[in-house]
CSV table of C-alpha atoms and ligand atoms in Angstrom, one decimal:
chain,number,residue,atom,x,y,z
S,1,UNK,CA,136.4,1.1,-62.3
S,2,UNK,CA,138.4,-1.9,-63.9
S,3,UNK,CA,141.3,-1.4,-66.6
S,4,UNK,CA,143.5,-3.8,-68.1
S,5,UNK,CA,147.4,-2.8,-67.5
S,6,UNK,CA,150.4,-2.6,-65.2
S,7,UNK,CA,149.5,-1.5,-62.0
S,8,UNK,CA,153.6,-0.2,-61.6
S,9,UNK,CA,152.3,2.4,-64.3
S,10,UNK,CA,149.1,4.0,-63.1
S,11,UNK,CA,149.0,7.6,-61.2
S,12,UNK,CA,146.7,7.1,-58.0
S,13,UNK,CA,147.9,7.8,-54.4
S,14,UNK,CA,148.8,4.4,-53.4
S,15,UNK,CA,148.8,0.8,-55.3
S,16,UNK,CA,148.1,-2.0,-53.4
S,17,UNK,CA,150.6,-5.1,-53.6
S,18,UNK,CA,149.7,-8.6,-53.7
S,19,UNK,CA,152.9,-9.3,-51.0
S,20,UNK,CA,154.2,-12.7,-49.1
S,21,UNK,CA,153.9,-12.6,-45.5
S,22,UNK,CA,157.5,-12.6,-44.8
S,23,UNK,CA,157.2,-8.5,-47.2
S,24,UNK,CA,160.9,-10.3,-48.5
S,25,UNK,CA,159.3,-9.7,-52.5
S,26,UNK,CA,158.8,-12.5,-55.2
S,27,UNK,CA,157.6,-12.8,-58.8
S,28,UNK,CA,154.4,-11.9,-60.1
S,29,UNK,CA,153.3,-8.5,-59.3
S,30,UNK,CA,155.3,-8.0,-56.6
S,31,UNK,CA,158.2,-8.3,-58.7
S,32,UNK,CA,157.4,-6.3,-60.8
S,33,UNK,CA,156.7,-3.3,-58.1
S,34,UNK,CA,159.6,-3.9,-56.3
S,35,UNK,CA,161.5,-3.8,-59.6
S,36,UNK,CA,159.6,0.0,-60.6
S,37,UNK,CA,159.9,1.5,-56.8
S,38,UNK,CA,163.6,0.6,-56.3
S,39,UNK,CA,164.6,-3.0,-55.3
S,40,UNK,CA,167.3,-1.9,-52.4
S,41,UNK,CA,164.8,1.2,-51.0
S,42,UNK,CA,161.4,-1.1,-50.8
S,43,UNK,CA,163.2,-3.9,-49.2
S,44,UNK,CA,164.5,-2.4,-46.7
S,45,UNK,CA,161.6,-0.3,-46.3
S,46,UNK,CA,159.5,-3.7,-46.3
S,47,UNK,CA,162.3,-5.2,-43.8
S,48,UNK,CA,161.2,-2.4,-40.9
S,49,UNK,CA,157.6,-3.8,-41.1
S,50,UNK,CA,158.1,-7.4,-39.5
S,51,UNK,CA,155.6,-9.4,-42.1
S,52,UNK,CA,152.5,-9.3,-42.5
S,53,UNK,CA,150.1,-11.8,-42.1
S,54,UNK,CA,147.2,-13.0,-44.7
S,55,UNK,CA,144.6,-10.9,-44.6
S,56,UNK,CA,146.2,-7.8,-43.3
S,57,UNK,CA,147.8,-4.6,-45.0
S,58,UNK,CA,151.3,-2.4,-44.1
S,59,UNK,CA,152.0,0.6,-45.8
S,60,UNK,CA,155.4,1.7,-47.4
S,61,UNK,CA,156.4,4.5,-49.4
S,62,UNK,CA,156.2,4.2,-53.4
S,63,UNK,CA,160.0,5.1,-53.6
S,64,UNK,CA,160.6,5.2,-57.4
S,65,UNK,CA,156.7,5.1,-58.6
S,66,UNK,CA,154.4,7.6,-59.2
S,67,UNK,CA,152.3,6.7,-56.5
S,68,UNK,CA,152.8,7.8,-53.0
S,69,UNK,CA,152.7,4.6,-51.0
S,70,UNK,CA,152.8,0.9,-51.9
S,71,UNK,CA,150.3,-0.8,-49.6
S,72,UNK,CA,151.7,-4.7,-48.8
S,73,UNK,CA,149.1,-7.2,-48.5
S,74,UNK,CA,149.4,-11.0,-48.0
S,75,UNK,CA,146.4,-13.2,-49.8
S,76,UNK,CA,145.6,-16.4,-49.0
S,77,UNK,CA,147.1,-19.4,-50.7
S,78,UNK,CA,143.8,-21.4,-52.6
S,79,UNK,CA,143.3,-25.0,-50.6
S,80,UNK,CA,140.3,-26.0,-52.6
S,81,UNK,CA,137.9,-23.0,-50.7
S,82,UNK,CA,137.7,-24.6,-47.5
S,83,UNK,CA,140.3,-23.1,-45.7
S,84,UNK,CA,138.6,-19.2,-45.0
S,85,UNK,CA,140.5,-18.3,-48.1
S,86,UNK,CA,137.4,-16.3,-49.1
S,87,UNK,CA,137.1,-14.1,-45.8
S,88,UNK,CA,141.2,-14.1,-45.8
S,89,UNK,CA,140.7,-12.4,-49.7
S,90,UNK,CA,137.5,-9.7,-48.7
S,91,UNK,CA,140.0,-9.0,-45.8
S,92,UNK,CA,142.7,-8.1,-47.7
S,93,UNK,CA,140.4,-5.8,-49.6
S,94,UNK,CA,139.0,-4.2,-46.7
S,95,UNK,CA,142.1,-3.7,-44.7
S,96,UNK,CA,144.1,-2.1,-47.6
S,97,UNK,CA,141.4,0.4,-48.0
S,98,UNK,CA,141.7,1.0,-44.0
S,99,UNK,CA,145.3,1.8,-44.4
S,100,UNK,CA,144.7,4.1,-47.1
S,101,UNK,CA,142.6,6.2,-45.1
S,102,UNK,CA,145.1,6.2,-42.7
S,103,UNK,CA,147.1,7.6,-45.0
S,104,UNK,CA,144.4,10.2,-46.7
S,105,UNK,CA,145.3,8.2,-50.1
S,106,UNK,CA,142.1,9.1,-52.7
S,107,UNK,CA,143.0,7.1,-55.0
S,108,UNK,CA,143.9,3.7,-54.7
S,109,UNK,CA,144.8,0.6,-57.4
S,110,UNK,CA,144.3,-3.3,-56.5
S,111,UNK,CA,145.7,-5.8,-58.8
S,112,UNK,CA,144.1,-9.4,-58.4
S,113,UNK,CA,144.9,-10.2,-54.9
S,114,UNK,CA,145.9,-14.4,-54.8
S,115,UNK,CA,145.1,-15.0,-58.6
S,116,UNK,CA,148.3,-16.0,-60.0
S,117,UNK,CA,151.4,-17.6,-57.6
S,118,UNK,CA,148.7,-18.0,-55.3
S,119,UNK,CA,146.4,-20.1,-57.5
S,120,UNK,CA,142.4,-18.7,-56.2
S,121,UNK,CA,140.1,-19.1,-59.2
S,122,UNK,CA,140.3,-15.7,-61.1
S,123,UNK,CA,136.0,-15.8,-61.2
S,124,UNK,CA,135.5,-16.2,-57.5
S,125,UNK,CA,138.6,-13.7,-56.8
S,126,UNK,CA,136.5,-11.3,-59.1
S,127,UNK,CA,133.3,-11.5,-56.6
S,128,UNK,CA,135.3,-11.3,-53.2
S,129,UNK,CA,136.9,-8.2,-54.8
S,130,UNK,CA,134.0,-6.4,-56.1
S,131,UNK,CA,131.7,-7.4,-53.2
S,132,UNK,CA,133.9,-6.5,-50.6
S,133,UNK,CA,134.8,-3.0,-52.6
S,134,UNK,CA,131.1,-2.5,-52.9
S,135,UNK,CA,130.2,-2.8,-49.4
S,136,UNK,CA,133.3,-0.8,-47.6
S,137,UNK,CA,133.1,2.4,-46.0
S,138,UNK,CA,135.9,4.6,-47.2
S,139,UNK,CA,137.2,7.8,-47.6
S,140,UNK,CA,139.0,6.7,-51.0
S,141,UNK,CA,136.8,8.1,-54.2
S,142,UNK,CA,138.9,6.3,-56.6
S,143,UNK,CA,139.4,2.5,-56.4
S,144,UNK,CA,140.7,1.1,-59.7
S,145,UNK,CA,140.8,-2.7,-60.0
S,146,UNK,CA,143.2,-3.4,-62.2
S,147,UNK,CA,143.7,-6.7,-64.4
S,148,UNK,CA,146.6,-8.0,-66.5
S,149,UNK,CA,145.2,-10.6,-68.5
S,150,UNK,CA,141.6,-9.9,-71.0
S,151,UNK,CA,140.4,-12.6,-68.6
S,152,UNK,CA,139.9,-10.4,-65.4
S,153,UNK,CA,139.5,-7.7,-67.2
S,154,UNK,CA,135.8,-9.3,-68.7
S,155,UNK,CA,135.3,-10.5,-65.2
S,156,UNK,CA,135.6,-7.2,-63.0
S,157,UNK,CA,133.6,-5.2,-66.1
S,158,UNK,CA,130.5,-8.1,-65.5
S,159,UNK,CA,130.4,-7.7,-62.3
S,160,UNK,CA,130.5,-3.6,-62.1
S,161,UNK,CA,127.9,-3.3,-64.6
S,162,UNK,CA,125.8,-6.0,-62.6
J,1,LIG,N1,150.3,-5.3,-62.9
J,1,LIG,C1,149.1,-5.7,-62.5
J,1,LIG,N2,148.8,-7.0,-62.3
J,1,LIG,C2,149.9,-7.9,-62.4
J,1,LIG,C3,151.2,-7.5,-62.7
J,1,LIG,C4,151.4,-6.1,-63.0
J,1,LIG,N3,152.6,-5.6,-63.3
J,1,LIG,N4,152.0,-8.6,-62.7
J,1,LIG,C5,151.2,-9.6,-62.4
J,1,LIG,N5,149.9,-9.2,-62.2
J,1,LIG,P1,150.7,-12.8,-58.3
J,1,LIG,P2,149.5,-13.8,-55.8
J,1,LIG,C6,148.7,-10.0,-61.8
J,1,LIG,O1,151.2,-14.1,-58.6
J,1,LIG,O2,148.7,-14.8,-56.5
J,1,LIG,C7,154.6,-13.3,-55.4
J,1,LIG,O3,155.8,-14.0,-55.6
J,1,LIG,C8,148.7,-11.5,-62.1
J,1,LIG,O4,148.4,-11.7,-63.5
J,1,LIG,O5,151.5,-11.6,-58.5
J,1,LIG,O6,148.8,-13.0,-54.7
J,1,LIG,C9,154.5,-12.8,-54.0
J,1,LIG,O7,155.8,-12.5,-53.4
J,1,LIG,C10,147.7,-12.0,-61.2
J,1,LIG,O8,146.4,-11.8,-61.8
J,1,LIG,O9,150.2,-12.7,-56.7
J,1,LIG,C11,153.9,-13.9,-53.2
J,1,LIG,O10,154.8,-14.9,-52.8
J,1,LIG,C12,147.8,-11.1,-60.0
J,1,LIG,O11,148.6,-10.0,-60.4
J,1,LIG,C13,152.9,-14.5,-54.3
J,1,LIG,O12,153.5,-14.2,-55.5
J,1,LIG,C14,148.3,-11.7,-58.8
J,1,LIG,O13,149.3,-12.6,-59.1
J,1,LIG,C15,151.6,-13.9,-54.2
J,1,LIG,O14,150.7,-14.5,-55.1
C-alpha cells in the first residue's frame, strides 16, 4: 500500500531510512528520523555499524520511534541512468526487506529511496520500487511505501493498481 505522510510517524515494525554511506545522518529524511529516534542514541548506534555501502541495508534500533528498528540504507546518487543506479535502487529495496526478515519485522515502511538529495527521477524511482517489491520473496506482510509529496503519492497508487 502507498500513503502520503511522515514516515517518523507511522506504527510498523521497522522504517526503512534513505541513509549516506558513511550512516553519519543528513537532511531530508534522514534528518528527520534521526531527529524523532534520538540524535545522540542513533548516532552512535549508526557509528558501531562501519557504513554502509549503496545498495546495501544495516539495521539499528528505532530508539525514540514507534517502530522497533530503523533499517539504514544507502541509494545511489542519479548520473543521468547510466551508472547501475537502477540495479543499485531495486537493491536497496530487496536488501532492506532481507534484513527485516532477519529481524522477524512484519511490517515495514520505505520512503522514496534516492528521490530528493539524491536527485533519481521520482517516476522511474516509483517502478524500481514497486517492481522490485512486487517480485521479492519475503516474510514481511505489510510493506507501506510511503510518499511526502502528492507527486509520489499519484505515482505509487498508478502503479499498484496497474
Ligand atoms: N517522511 C517520508 N519521506 C520523507 C520525509 C519524511 N519525514 N522527509 C523527506 N522525505 P532524501 P535521498 C522524502 O533527500 O535522495 C540525506 O542527507 C523526500 O521528499 O531524504 O536518498 C542523507 O543523509 C524524498 O522523496 O534522500 C543522504 O546524504 C525522499 O524522502 C541523502 O540525503 C528521499 O529524499 C540521501 O538522499
Amino acid at each position: 500500500m502507498a500513503i502520503q505522510g511522515d514516515i517518523t510517524r507511522l506504527e510498523v515494525d521497522a522504517v526503512v531510512n534513505a541513509a549516506n554511506s558513511a550512516l553519519a545522518g543528513g537532511g531530508g529524511v534522514d534528518g528527520a528520523i534521526h531527529r524523532a529516534a534520538g540524535q545522540a542514541q542513533l548516532a552512535a548506534a549508526c557509528a558501531e555499524l562501519g557504513g554502509c555501502a549503496p545498495g546495501d541495508a544495516k539495521a539499528t534500533p528505532g530508539f525514540g520511534l514507534s517502530a522497533r528498528w530503523i533499517i539504514h540504507t544507502v541509494g545511489p546518487v542519479w548520473r543521468g541512468g547510466d551508472r547501475g543506479e537502477a540495479d543499485v535502487l531495486a537493491s536497496c529495496y530487496r536488501r532492506s526487506l532481507e534484513v527485516a526478515d532477519e529481524l522477524a519485522a512484519r511490517s515495514v515502511a520505505f520512503p522514496a529511496i534516492s528521490t530528493g538529495v539524491y536527485g533519481f527521477p521520482k517516476d522511474l524511482a516509483a517502478q524500481a520500487a514497486v517492481g522490485t517489491l512486487r517480485a521479492a520473496t519475503t516474510e514481511v506482510d505489510r510493506v507501506v511505501l510511503v510518499a511526502f509529496d502528492a507527486e509520489t503519492l499519484g505515482l505509487y497508487s498508478r502503479l499498484l493498481a496497474g
